[in-house]
mmCIF file of C-alpha atoms in Angstrom:
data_model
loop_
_atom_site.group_PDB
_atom_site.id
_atom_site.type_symbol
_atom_site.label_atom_id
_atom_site.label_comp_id
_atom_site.label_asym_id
_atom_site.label_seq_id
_atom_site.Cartn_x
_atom_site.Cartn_y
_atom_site.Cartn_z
ATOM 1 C CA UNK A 1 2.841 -13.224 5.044
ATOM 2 C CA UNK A 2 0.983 -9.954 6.147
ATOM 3 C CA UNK A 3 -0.767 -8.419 3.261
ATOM 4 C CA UNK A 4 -3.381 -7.861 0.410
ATOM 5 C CA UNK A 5 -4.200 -11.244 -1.670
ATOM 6 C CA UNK A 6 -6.097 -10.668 -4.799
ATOM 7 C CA UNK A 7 -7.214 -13.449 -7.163
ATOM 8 C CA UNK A 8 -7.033 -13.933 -10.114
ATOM 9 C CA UNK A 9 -4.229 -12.590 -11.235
ATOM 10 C CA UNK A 10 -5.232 -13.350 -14.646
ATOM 11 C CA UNK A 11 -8.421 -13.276 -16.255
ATOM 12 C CA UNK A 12 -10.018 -13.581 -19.831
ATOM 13 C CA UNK A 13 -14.091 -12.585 -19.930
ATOM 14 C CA UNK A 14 -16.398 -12.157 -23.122
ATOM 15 C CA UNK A 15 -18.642 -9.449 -23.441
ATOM 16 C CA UNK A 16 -21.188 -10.015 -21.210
ATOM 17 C CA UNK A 17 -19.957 -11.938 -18.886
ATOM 18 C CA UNK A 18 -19.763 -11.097 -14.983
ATOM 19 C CA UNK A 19 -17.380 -12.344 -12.481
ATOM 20 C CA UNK A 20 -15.543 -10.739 -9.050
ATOM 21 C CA UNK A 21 -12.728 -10.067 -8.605
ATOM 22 C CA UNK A 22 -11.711 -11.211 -5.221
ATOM 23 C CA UNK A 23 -9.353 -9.021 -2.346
ATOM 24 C CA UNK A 24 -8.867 -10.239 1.248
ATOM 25 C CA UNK A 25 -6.287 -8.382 4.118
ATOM 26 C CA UNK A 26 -5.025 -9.701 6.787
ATOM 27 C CA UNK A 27 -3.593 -6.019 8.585
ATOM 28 C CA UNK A 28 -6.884 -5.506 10.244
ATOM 29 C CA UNK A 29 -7.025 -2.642 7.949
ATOM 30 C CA UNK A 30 -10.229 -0.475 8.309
ATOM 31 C CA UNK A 31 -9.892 1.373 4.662
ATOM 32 C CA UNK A 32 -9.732 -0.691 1.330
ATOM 33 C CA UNK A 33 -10.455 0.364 -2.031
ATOM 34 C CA UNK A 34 -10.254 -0.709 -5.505
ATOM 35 C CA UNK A 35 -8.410 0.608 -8.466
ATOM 36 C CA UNK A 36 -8.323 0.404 -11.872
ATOM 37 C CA UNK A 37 -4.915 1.384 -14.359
ATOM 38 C CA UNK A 38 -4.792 1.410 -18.143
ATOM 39 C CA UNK A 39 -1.850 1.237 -20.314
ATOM 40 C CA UNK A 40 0.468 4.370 -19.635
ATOM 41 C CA UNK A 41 -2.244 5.763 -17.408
ATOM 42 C CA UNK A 42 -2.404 6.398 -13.404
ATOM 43 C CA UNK A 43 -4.915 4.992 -11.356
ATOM 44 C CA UNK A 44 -8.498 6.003 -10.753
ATOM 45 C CA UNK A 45 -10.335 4.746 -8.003
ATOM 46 C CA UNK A 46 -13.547 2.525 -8.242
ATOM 47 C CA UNK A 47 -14.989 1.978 -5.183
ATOM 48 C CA UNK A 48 -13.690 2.287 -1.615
ATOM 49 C CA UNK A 49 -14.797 0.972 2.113
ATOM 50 C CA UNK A 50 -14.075 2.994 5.223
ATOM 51 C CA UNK A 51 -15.274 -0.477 6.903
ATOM 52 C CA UNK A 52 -17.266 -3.186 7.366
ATOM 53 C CA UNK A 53 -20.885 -2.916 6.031
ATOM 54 C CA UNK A 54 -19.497 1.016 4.319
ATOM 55 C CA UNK A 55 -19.143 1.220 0.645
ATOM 56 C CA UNK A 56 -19.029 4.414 -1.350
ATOM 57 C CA UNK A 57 -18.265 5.000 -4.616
ATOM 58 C CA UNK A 58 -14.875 6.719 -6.691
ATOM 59 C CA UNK A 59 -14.328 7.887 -9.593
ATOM 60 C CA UNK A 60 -15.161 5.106 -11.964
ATOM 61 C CA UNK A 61 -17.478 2.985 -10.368
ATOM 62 C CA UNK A 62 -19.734 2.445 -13.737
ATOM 63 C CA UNK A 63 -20.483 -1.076 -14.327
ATOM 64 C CA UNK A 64 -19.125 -2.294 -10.774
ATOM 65 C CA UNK A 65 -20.604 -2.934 -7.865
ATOM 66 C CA UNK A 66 -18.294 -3.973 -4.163
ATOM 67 C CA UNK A 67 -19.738 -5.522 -0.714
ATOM 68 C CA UNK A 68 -17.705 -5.387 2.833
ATOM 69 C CA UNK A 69 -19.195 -7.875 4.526
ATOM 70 C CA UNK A 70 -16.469 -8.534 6.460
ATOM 71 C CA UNK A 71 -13.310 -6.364 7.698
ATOM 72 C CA UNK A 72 -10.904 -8.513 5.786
ATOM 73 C CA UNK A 73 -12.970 -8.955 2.469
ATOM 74 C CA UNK A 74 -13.469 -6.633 -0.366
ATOM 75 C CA UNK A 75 -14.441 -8.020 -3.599
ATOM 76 C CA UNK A 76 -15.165 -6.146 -6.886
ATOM 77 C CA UNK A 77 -17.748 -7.575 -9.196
ATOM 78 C CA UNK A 78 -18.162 -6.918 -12.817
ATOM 79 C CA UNK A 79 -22.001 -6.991 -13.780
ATOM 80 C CA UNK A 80 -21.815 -7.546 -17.366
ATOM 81 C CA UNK A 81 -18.183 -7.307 -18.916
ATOM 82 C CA UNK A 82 -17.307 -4.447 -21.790
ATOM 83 C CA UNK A 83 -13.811 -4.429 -23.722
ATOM 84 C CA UNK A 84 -13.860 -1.076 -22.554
ATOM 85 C CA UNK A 85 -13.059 -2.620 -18.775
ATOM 86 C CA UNK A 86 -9.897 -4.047 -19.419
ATOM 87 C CA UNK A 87 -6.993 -2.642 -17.452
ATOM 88 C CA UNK A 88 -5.072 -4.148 -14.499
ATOM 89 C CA UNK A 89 -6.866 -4.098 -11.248
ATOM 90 C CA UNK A 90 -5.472 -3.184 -8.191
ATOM 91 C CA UNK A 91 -6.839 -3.571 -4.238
ATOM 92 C CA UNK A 92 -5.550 -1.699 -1.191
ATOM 93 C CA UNK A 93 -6.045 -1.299 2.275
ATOM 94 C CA UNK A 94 -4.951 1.411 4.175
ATOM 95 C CA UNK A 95 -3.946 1.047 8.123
ATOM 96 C CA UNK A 96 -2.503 3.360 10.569
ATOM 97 C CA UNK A 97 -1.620 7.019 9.584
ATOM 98 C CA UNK A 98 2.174 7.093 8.491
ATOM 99 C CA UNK A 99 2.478 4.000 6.442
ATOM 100 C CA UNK A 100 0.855 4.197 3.164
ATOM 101 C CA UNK A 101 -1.382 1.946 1.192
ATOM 102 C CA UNK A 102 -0.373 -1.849 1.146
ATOM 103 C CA UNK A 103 -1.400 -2.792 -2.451
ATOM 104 C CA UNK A 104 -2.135 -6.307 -3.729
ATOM 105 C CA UNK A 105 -0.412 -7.842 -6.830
ATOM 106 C CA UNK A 106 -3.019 -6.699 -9.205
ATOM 107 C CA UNK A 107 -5.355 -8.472 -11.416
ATOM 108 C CA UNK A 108 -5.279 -8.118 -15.332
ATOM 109 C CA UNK A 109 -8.336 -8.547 -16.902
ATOM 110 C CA UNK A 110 -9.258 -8.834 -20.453
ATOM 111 C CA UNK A 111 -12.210 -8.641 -21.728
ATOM 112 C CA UNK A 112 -12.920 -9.895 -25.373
ATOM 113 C CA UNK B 1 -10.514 15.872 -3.282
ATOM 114 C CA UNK B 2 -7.461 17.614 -3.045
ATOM 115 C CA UNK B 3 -6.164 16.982 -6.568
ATOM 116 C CA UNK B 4 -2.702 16.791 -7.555
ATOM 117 C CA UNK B 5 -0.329 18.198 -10.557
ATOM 118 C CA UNK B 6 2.935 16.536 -11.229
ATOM 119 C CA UNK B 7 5.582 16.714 -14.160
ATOM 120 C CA UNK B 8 4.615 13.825 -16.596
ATOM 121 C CA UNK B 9 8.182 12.762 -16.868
ATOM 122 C CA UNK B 10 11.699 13.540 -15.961
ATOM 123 C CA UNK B 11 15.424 12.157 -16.692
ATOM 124 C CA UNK B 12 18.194 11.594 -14.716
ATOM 125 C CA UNK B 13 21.393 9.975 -14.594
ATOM 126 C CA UNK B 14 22.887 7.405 -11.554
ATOM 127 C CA UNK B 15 24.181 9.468 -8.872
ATOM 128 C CA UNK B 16 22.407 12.941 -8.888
ATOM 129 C CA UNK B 17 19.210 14.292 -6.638
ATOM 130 C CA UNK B 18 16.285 14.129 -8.126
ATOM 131 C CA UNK B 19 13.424 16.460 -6.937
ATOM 132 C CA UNK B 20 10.140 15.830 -7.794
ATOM 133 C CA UNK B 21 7.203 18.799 -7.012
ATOM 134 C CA UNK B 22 3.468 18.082 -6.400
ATOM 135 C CA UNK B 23 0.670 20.856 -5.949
ATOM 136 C CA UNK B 24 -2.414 20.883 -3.860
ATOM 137 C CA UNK B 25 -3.608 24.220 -3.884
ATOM 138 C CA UNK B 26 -6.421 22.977 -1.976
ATOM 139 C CA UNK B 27 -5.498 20.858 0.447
ATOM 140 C CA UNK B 28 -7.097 20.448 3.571
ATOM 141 C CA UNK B 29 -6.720 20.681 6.929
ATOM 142 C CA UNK B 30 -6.757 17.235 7.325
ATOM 143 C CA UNK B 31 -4.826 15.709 4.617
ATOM 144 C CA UNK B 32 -1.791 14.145 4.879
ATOM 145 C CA UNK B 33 0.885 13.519 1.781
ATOM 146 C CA UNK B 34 2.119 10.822 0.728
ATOM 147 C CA UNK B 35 4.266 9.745 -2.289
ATOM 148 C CA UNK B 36 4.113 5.877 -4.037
ATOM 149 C CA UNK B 37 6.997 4.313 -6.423
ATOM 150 C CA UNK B 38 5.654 1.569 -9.040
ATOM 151 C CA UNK B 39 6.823 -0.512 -10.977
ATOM 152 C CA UNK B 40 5.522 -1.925 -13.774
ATOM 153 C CA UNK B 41 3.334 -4.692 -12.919
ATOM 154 C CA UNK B 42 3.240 -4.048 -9.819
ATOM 155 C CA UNK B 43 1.098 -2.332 -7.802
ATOM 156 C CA UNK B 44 2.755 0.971 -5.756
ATOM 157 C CA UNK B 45 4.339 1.334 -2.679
ATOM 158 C CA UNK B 46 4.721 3.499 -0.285
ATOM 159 C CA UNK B 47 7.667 5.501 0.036
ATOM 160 C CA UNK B 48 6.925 8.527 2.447
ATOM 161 C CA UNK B 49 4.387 10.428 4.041
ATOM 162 C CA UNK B 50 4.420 14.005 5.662
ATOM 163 C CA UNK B 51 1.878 16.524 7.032
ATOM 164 C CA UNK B 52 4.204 19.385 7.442
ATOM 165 C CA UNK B 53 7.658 20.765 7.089
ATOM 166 C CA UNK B 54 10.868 17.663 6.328
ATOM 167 C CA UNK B 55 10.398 13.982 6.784
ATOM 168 C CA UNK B 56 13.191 11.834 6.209
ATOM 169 C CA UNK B 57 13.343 8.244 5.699
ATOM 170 C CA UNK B 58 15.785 5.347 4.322
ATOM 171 C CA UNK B 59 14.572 6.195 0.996
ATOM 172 C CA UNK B 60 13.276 9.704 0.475
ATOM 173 C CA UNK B 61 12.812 13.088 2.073
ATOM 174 C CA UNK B 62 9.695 15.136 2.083
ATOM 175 C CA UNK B 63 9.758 18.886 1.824
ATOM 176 C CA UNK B 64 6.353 20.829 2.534
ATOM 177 C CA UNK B 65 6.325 24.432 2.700
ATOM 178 C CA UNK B 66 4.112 26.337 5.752
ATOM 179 C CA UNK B 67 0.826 27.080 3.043
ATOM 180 C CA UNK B 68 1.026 23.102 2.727
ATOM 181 C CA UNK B 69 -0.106 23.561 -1.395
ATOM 182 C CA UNK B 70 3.280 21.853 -2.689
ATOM 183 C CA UNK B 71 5.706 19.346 -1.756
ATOM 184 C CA UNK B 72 8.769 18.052 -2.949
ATOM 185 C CA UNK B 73 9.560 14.788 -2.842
ATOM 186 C CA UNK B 74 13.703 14.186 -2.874
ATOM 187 C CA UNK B 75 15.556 10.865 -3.773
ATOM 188 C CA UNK B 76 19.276 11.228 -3.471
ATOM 189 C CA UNK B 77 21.700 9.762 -5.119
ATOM 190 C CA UNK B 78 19.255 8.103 -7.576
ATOM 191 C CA UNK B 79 20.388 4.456 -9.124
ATOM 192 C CA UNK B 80 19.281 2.351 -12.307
ATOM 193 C CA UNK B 81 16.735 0.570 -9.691
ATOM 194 C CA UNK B 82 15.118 4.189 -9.356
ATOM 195 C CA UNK B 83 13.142 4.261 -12.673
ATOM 196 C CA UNK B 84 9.777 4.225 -12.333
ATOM 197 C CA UNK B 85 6.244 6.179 -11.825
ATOM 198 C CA UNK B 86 5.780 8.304 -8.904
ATOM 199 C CA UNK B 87 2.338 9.499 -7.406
ATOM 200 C CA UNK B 88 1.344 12.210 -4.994
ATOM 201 C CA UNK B 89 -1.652 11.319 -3.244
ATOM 202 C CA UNK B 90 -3.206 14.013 -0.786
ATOM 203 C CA UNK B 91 -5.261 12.937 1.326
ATOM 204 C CA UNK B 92 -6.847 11.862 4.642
ATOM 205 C CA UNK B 93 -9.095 8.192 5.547
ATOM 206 C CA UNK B 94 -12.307 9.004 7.263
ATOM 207 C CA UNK B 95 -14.847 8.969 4.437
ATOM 208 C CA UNK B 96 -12.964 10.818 2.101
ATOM 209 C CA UNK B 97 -12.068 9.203 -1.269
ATOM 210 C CA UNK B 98 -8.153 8.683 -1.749
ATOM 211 C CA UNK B 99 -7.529 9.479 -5.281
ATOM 212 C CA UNK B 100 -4.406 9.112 -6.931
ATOM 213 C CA UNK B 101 -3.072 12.128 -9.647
ATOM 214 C CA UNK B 102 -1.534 11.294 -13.148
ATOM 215 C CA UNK B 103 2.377 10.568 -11.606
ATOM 216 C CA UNK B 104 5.928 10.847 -12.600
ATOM 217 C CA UNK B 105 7.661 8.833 -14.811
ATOM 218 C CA UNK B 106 11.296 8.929 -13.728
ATOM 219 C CA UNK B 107 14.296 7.528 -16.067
ATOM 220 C CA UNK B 108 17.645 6.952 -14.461
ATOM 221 C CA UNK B 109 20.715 7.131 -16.989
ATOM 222 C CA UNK B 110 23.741 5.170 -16.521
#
């Protein structure tokens, strides 16, 4: 089916640690970004891609760092984990005006 | 950014309209809006977008007045099914960020 992957959807890291976080489309889509929600909170934006080879940074982009290499690939990597990054992380690509963000299943990451 | 203000929460019960407001006082000319539903554990999804005036859809309408700095997104006849957060996001791709504001938690009453 048509739409944003993300693995893990699960993930336990100790202090320290680094790993990505992986996000792949399959729309073609031009515009993907990365998001980040807390407990109870909204979302805040990481890192975004208005395409291949274009990365730029959001609102929280602190201790992560993205690549485009390819239009379909997005991953988010965490450089040295802090308790202070665990949330629920979210990818989405955005397509043609008039239809919204597709959003993947979200990743929840724990970091102990 | 065009950032966004929203009611933090509001109740309901099955049956009624329920209108929820966003403002942009800065908007720009380029910026579409468009309103998400999540639930939890799940990531949002689209429900409507507009640019100007009424859009209507299966789901939702979308009121925005001629300045453009509000809009009101309408659910009619809201069910059980309808609780959840709902975000305003103003905005336009290009290489502008797309940020998302704090959202609306909704609670449908039996």
């Amino acid at each position: 089916n048509a739409g944003v992957t993300q693995t893990p959807k699960f993930q336990v890291l100790k202090t320290g640690q680094s790993m990505t976080l992986q996000c792949a489309q399959d729309m073609n889509h031009e515009y993907m970004s990365w998001y980040r929600q807390d407990p109870g909170m909204g979302l805040r934006l990481i890192h975004y891609s208005v395409g291949a080879g274009i990365t730029d940074q959001g609102e929280v982009p602190n201790g992560y760092n993205v690549s485009r290499s390819t239009t379909e690939d997005f991953p988010l990597r965490l450089l040295s984990a802090a308790p202070s990054q665990t949330s629920v992380y979210f990818c989405a690509s955005l397509g043609d005006r008039g239809y919204g963000y597709t959003f993947g299943s979200g990743t929840r990451l724990t970091v102990v | 950014l065009a950032k966004t203000t929203q009611p933090i929460s509001m109740d309901s019960y099955e049956g009624q309209e329920v209108n929820i407001t966003c403002s942009h006082n800065n908007i720009a000319t380029n910026d579409y809006i468009t309103w998400y539903q999540q639930f939890p554990s799940q990531g949002p999804r689209f429900i409507i977008q507009g640019y100007k005036t009424k859009v209507t859809n299966e789901v939702a309408s979308l009121f925005i007045p001629a300045d453009r700095k509000s809009s009101t997104l309408s659910l009619p006849r809201v069910s059980l099914s309808d609780t959840a957060v709902y975000y305003c996001l103003v905005g336009y791709t290009g290489r502008r960020a797309l940020t998302f504001g704090s959202g609306t938690r909704l609670q449908v009453q039996p």
